[in-house]
Short mmCIF file of C-alpha atoms and ligand atoms in Angstrom, two decimals:
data_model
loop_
_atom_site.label_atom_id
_atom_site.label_comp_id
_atom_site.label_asym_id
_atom_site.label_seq_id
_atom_site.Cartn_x
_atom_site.Cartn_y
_atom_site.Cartn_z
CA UNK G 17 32.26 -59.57 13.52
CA UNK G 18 35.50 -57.47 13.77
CA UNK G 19 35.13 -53.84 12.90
CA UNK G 20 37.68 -51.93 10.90
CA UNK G 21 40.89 -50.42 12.91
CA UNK G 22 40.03 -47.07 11.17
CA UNK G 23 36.67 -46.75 13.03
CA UNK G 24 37.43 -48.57 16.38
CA UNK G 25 40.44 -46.18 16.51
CA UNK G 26 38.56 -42.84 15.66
CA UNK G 27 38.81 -41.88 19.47
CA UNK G 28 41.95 -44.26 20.21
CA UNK G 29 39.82 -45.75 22.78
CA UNK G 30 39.71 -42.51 24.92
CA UNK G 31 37.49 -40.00 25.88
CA UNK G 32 36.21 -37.94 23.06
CA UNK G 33 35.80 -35.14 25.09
CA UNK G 34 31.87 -34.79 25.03
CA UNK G 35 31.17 -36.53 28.45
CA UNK G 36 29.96 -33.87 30.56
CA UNK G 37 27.74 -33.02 27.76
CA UNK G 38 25.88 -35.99 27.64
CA UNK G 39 25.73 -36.44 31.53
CA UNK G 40 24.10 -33.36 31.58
CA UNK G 41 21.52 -34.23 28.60
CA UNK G 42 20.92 -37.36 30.53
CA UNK G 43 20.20 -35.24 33.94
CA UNK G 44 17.96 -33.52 31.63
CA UNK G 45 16.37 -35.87 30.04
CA UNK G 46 15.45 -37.32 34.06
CA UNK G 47 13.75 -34.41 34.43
CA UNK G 48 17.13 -31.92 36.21
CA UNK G 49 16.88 -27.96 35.49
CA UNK G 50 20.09 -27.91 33.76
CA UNK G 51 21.81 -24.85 32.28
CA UNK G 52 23.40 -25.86 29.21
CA UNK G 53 26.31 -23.90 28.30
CA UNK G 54 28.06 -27.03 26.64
CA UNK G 55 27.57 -26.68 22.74
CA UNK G 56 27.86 -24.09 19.94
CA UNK G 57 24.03 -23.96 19.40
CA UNK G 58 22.80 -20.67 19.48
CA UNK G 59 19.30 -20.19 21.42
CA UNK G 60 17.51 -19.29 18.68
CA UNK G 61 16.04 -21.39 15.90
CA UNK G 62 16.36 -20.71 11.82
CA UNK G 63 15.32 -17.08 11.16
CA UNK G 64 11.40 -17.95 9.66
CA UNK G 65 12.41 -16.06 6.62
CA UNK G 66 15.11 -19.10 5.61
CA UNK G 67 12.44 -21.09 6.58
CA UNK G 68 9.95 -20.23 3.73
CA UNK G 69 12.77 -20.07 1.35
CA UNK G 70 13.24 -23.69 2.29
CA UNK G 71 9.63 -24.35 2.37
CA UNK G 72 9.09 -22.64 -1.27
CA UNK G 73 11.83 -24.36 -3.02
CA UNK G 74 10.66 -27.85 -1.69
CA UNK G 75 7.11 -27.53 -3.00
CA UNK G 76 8.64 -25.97 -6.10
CA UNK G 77 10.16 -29.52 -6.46
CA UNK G 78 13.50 -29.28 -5.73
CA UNK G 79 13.50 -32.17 -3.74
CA UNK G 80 15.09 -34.52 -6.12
CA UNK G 81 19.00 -35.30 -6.57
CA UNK G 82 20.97 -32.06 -6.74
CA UNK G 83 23.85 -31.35 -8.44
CA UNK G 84 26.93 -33.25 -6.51
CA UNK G 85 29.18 -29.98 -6.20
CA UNK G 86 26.41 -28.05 -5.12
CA UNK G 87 23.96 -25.69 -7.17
CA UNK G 88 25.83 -23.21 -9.29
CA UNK G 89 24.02 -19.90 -7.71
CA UNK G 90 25.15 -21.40 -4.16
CA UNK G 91 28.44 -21.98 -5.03
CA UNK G 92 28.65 -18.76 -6.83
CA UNK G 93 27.43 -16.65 -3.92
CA UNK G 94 29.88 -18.42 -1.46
CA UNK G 95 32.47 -17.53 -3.91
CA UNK G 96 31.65 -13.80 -4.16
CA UNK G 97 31.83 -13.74 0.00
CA UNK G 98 34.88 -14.91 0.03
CA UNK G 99 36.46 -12.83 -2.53
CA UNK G 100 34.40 -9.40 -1.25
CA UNK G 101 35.62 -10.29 1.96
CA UNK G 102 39.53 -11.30 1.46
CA UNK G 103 40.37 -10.11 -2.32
CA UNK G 104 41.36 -13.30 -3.45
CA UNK G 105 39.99 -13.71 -7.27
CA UNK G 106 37.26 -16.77 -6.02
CA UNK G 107 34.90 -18.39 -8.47
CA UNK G 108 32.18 -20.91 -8.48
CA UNK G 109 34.64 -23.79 -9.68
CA UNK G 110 36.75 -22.50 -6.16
CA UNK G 111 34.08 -23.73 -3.75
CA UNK G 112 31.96 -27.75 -3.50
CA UNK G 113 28.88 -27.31 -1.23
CA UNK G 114 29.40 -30.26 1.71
CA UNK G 115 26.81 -31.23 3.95
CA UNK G 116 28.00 -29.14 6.85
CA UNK G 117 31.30 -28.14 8.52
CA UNK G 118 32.16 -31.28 10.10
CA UNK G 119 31.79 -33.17 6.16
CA UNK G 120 33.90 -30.56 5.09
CA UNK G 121 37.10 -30.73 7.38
CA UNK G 122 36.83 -34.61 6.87
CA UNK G 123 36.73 -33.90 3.26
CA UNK G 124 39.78 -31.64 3.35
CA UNK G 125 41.87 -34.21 4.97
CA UNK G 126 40.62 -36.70 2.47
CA UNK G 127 41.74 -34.42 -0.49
CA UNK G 128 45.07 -33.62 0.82
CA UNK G 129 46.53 -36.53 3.20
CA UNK G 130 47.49 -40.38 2.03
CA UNK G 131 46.80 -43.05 4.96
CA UNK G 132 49.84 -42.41 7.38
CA UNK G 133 50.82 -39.41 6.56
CA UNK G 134 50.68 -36.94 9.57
CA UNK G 135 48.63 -33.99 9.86
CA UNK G 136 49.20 -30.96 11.75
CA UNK G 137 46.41 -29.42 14.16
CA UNK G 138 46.57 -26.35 16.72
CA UNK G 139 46.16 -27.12 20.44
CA UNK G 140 43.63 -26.37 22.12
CA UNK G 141 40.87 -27.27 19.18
CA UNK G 142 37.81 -28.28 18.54
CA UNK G 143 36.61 -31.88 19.74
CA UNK G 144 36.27 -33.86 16.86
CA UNK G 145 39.55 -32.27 14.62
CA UNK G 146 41.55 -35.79 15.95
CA UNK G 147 39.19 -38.14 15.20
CA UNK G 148 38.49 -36.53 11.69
CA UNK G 149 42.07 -37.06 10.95
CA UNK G 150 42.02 -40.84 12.13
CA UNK G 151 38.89 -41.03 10.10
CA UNK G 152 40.88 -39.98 6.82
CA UNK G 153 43.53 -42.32 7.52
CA UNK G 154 46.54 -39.83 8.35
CA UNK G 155 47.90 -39.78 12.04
CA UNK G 156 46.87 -36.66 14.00
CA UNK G 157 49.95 -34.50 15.55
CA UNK G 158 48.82 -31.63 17.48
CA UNK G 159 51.01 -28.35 18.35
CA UNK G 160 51.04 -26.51 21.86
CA UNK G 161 49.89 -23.10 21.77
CA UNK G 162 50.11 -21.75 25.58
CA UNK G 163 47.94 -19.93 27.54
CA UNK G 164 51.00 -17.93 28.44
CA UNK G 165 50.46 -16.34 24.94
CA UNK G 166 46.69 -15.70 24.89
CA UNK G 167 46.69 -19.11 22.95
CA UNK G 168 47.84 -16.87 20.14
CA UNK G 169 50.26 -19.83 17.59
CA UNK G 170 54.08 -18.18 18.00
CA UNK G 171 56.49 -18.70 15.43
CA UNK G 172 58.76 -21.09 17.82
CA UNK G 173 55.93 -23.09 18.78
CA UNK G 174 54.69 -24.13 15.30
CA UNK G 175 57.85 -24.38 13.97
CA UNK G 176 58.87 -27.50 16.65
CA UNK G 177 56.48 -29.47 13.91
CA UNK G 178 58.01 -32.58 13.20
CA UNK G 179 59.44 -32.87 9.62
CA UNK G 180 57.62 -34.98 6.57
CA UNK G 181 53.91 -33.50 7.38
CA UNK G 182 51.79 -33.17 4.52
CA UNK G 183 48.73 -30.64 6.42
CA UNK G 184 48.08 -27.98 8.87
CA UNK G 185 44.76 -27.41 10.18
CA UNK G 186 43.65 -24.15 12.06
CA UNK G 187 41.07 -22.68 13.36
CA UNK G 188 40.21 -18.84 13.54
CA UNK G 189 38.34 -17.48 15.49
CA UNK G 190 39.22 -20.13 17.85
CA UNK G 191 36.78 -23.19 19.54
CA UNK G 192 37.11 -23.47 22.20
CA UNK G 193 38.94 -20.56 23.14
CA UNK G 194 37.20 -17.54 20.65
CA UNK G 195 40.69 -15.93 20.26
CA UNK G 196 41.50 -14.50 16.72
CA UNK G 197 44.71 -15.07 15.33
CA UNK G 198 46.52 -11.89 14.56
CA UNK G 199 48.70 -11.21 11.98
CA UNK G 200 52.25 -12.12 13.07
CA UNK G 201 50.60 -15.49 13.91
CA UNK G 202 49.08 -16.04 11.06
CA UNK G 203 52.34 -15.05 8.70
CA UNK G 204 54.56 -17.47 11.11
CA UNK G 205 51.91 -20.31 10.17
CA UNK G 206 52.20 -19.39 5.96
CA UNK G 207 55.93 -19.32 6.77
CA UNK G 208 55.51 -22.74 7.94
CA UNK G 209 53.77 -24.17 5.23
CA UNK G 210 56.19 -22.52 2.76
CA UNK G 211 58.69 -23.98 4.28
CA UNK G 212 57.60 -27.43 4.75
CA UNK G 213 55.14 -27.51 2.19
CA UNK G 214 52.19 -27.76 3.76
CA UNK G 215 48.69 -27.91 2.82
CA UNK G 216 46.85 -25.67 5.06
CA UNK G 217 42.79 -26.24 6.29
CA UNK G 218 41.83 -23.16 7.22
CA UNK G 219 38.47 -23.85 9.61
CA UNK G 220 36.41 -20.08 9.23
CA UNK G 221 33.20 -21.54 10.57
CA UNK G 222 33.13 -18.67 13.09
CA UNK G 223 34.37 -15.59 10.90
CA UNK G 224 30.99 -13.49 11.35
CA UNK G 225 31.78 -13.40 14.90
CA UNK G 226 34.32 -11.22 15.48
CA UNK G 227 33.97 -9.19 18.45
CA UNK G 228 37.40 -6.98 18.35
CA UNK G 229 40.49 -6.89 15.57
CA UNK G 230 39.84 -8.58 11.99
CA UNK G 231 39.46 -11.59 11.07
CA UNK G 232 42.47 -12.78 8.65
CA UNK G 233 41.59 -15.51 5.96
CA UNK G 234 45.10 -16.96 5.82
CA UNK G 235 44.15 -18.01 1.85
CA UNK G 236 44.15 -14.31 1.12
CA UNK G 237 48.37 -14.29 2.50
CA UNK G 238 51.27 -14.10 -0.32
CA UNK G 239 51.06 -17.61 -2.20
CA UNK G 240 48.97 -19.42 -0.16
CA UNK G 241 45.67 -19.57 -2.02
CA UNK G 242 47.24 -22.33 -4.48
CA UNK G 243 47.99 -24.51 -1.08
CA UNK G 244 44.81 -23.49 1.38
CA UNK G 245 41.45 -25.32 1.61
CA UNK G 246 38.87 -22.83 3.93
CA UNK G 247 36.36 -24.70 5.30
CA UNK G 248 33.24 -22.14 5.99
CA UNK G 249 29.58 -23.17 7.30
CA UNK G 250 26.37 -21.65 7.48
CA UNK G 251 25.78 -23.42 10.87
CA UNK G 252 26.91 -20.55 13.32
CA UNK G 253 26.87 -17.69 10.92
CA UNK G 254 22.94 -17.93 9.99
CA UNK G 255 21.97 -20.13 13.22
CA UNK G 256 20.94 -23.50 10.43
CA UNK G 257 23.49 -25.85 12.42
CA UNK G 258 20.46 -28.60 11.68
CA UNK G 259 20.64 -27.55 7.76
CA UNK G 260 24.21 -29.25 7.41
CA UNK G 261 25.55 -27.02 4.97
CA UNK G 262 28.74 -25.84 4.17
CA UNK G 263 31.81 -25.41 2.02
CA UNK G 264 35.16 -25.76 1.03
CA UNK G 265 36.82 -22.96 -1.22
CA UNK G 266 40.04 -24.54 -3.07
CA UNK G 267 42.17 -24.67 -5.93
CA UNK G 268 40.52 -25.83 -8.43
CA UNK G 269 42.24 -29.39 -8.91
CA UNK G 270 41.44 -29.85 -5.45
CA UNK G 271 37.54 -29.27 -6.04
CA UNK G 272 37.63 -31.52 -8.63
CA UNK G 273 38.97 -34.27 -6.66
CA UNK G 274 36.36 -33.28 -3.81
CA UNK G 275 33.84 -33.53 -5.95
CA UNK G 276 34.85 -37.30 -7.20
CA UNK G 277 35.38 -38.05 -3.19
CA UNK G 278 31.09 -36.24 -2.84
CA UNK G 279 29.95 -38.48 -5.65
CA UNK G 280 31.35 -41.79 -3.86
CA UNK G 281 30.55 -40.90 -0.17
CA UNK G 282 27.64 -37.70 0.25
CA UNK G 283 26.05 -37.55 -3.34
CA UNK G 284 25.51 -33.77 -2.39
CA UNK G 285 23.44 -31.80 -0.46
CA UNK G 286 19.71 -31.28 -0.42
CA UNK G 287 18.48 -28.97 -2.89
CA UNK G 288 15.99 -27.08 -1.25
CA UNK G 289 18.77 -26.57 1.87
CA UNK G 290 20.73 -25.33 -0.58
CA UNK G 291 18.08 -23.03 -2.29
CA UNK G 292 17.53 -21.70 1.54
CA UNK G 293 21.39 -21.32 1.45
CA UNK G 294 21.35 -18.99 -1.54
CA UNK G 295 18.45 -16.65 -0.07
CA UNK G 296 20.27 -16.53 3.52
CA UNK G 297 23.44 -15.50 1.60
CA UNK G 298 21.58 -12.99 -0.38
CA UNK G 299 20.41 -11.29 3.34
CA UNK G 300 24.18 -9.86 3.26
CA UNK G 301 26.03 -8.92 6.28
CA UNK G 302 22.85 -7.56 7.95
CA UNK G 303 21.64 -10.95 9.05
CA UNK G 304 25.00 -12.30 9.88
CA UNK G 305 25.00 -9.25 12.63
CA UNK G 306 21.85 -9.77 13.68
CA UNK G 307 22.59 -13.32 14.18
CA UNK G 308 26.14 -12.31 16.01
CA UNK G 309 24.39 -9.90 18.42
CA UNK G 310 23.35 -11.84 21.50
CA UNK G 311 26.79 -13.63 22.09
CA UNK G 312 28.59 -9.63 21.21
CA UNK G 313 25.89 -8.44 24.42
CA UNK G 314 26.48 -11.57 26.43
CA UNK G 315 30.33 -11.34 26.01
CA UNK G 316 30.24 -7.59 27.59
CA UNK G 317 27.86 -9.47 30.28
CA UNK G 318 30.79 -11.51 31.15
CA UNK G 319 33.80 -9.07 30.89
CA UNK G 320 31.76 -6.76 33.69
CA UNK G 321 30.92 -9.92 35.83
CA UNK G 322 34.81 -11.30 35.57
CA UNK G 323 36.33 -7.74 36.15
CA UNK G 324 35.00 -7.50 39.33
CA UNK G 325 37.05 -10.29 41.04
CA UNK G 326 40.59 -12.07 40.43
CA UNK G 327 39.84 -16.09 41.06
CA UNK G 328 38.65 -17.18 37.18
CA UNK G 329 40.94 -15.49 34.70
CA UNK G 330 39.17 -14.56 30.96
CA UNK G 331 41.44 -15.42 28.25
CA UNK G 332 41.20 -12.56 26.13
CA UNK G 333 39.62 -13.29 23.26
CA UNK G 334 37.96 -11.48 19.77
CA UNK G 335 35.37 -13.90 18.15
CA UNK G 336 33.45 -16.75 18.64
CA UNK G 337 30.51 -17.98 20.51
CA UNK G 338 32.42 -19.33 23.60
CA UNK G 339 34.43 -17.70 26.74
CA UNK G 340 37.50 -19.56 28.03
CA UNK G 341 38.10 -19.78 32.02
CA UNK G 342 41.21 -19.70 33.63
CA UNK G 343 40.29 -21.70 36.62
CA UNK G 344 43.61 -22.59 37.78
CA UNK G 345 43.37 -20.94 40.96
CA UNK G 346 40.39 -22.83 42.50
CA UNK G 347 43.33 -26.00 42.54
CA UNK G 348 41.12 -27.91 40.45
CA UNK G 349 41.54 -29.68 36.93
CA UNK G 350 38.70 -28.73 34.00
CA UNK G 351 37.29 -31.58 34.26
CA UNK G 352 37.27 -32.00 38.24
CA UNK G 353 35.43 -27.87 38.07
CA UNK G 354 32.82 -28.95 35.44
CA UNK G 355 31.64 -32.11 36.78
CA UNK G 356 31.64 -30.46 40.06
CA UNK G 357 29.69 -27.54 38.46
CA UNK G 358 27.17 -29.98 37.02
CA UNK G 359 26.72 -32.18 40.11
CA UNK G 360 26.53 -29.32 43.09
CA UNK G 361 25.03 -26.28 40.59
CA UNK G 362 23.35 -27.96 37.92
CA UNK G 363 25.22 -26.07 35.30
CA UNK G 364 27.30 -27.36 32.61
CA UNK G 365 29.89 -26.63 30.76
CA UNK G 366 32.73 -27.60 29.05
CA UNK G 367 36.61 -28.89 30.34
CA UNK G 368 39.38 -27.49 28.77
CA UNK G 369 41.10 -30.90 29.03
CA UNK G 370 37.81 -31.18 25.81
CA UNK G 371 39.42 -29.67 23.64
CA UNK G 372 43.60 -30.74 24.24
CA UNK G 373 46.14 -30.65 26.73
CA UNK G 374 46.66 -26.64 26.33
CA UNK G 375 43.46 -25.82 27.87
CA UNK G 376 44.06 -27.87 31.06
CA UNK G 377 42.60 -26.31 33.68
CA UNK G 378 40.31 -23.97 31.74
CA UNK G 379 36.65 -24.61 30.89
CA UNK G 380 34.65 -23.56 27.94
CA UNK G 381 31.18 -21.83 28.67
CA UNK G 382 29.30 -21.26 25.44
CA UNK G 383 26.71 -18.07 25.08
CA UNK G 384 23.97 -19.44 24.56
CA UNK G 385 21.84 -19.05 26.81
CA UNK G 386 19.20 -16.20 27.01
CA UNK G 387 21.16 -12.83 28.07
CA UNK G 388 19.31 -13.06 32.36
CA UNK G 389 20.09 -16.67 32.64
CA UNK G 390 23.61 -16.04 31.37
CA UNK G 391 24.36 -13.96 33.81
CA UNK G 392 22.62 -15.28 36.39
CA UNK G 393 24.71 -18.97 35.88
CA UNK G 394 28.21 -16.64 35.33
CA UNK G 395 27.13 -15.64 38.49
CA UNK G 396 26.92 -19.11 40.34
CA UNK G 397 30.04 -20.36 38.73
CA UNK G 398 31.47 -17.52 40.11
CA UNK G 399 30.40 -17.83 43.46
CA UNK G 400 31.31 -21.54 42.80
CA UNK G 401 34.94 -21.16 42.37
CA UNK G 402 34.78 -19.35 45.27
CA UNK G 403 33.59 -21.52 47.46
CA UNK G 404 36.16 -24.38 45.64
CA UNK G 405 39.10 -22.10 46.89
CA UNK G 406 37.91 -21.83 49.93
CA UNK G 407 37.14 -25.46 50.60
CA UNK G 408 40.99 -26.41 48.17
CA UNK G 409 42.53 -23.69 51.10
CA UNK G 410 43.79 -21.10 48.12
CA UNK G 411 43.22 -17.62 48.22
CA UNK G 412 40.60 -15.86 46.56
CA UNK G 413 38.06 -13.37 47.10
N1 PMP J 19 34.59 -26.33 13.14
C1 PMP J 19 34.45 -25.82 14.36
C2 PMP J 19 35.57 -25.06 14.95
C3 PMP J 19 33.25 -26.02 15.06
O1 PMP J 19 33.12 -25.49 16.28
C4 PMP J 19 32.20 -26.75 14.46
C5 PMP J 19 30.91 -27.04 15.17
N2 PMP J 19 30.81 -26.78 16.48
C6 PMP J 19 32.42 -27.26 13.18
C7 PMP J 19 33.61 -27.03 12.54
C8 PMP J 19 31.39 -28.05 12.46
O2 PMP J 19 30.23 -27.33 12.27
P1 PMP J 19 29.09 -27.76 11.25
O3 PMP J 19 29.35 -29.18 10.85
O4 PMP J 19 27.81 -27.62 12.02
O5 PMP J 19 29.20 -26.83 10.13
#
């Protein structure tokens, strides 16, 4: 039986990007002593505290169906964190509760773009922001940011956005490459969606991990709440990536209409998740550091390590759980370093070529891995590229 063209298409019949993952979960899985610096799962589980909240509000019985937009005191606490944090007036009718990130940014694409209609993304991104778009039906357009600028979006660069697009979707702090937008970047992207009228997705999953400057909630920028869907997530920010929970804040028509698309696809979110949700808010920005710490230590870890030699370039970078390599030097393509890396020093990692044609010959190592190993496998990669140069004839030392 034929499938539909909508979910044959989802990757256009190309990679999706997660290859080198799942060669090195199948070397695992044969028994290899893999280091796995591939995904954005921190190396801790679900603080035990959330876990008795959890455990509580299931045998209290909320196990049955909970409310589709999500329980009021959820939605009302994500509403106050969003408005303590940016200013913008936020209430409970502002934000649905969406099982996860991932259902959210599908979700926001659903709400704002008819089949055909092209939506905007930033280059490099995340892995599955393409396929999410092809999902919803609109056609996926992405716009260069260079490493040139620190992969910071410049006003000339977004503006070379073809005419007729209905979204923009962005993502600060960056995946893959942790940089934080700054300010000039983020007014040239509200300039653009002035100008073109644009919805913007605003993808904040990572905003409690900002390791230098602020974080800028582009929703909170002259006019642009009435025309910005932030999708947020509890997944990094309280390590409950296996909870699938998250949000969208909106205007309100817009929730409305998210909440008809929940009641026809999701049906909502488990209650007691949500209840869990409520008392990790409630923790405040205590728990969110605490959470943040080991990828702030391990990300001084690396800065010392990369300082002391002038092969594998850092990108600078002020958030997020991930490092970007500039690996350019060692003659070798993302993809060609990481499977390399996998096969000769068992460690793994992430291409740049993952996550768009920007981050060509870069790879993305995620933190998370305990602070001796980290440093230890920095180490080898190190030593690695090193011995790539060598063999590739390019200096290095
Ligand atoms: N956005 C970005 C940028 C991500 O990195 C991720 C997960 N890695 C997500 C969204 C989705 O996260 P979740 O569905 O776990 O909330």
């Amino acid at each position: 039986m034929k499938l539909s063209r909508r979910i044959t298409n989802l990757t256009e019949g190309g990679s999706d990007g997660w290859e080198v993952f799942y060669r090195a979960r199948r070397m695992a899985a044969q028994g290899a002593k893999i280091t796995e610096l591939t995904i954005g799962e921190h190396d801790i589980g679900t603080d035990p505290a959330i876990l008795e909240a959890m455990h509580q509000a299931a045998m209290g019985g909320h196990t049955g169906y909970a409310s589709v937009p999500g329980v009021r005191s959820l939605r009302q606490a994500v509403a106050s964190r969003v408005q303590a944090a940016t200013g913008v007036p936020t209430g409970a009718e502002n934000v649905i509760i969406t099982p996860g990130g991932q259902a959210a940014l599908f979700a926001a694409h659903m709400a704002v773009c008819d089949p055909g209609d092209t939506a905007l993304f930033l280059d490099p991104y995340y892995a599955t922001y393409p396929g999410t778009i092809r999902g919803a039906g609109a056609t996926p357009h992405a716009l260069q940011t260079r490493a040139e600028d620190g992969f910071q979006p410049r006003r000339t660069g977004l503006f070379e956005a073809p005419q007729g697009a209905r979204s923009l979707l962005i993502n600060s702090p960056n995946n893959p490459t942790g940089v934080v937008y700054d300010r000039a970047a983020m007014e040239a992207i509200a300039d653009l969606c002035h100008e073109r009228d644009l919805w913007l997705i605003s993808d904040e999953v990572y905003d409690t991990q900002i390791w230098e400057g602020k974080h800028i909630s582009p929703r909170a920028l002259p006019g642009m709440a009435a025309r910005t869907l932030v999708v947020g997530s509890m997944s990094k920010s309280h390590a409950m990536t296996g909870s699938r929970i998250g949000w969208i804040v909106a205007p309100e028509p817009a929730v409305a209409a998210l909440i008809d698309l929940a009641t026809n696809a999701t049906y909502g979110v488990p209650g007691y998740i949500q209840d869990a949700a409520v008392f990790a808010l409630g923790q405040g920005s205590a728990l969110e550091e605490q959470i943040a710490a080991p990828f702030r230590r391990r990300r001084q870890i690396a800065a010392r390590l990369l300082e002391a030699q002038n092969l594998v370039g850092l990108i600078r970078s002020g958030g997020a759980m991930y490092l970007m390599l500039d690996i350019r030097a060692t003659g070798l393509s993302g993809v060609e370093f990481a499977n390399r890396l996998l096969d000769e020093r068992s460690i793994a990692v992430m291409p740049g070529e993952s996550f768009g044609r920007a981050a060509a010959g870069h790879i993305r190592v995620a933190m998370t891995v305990a602070d001796d190993a980290f440093a230890a496998a920095l180490t080898t990669l190190l030593d690695f590229a090193r011995h790539i140069a060598r063999q590739e004839n390019k200096v290095g030392q």
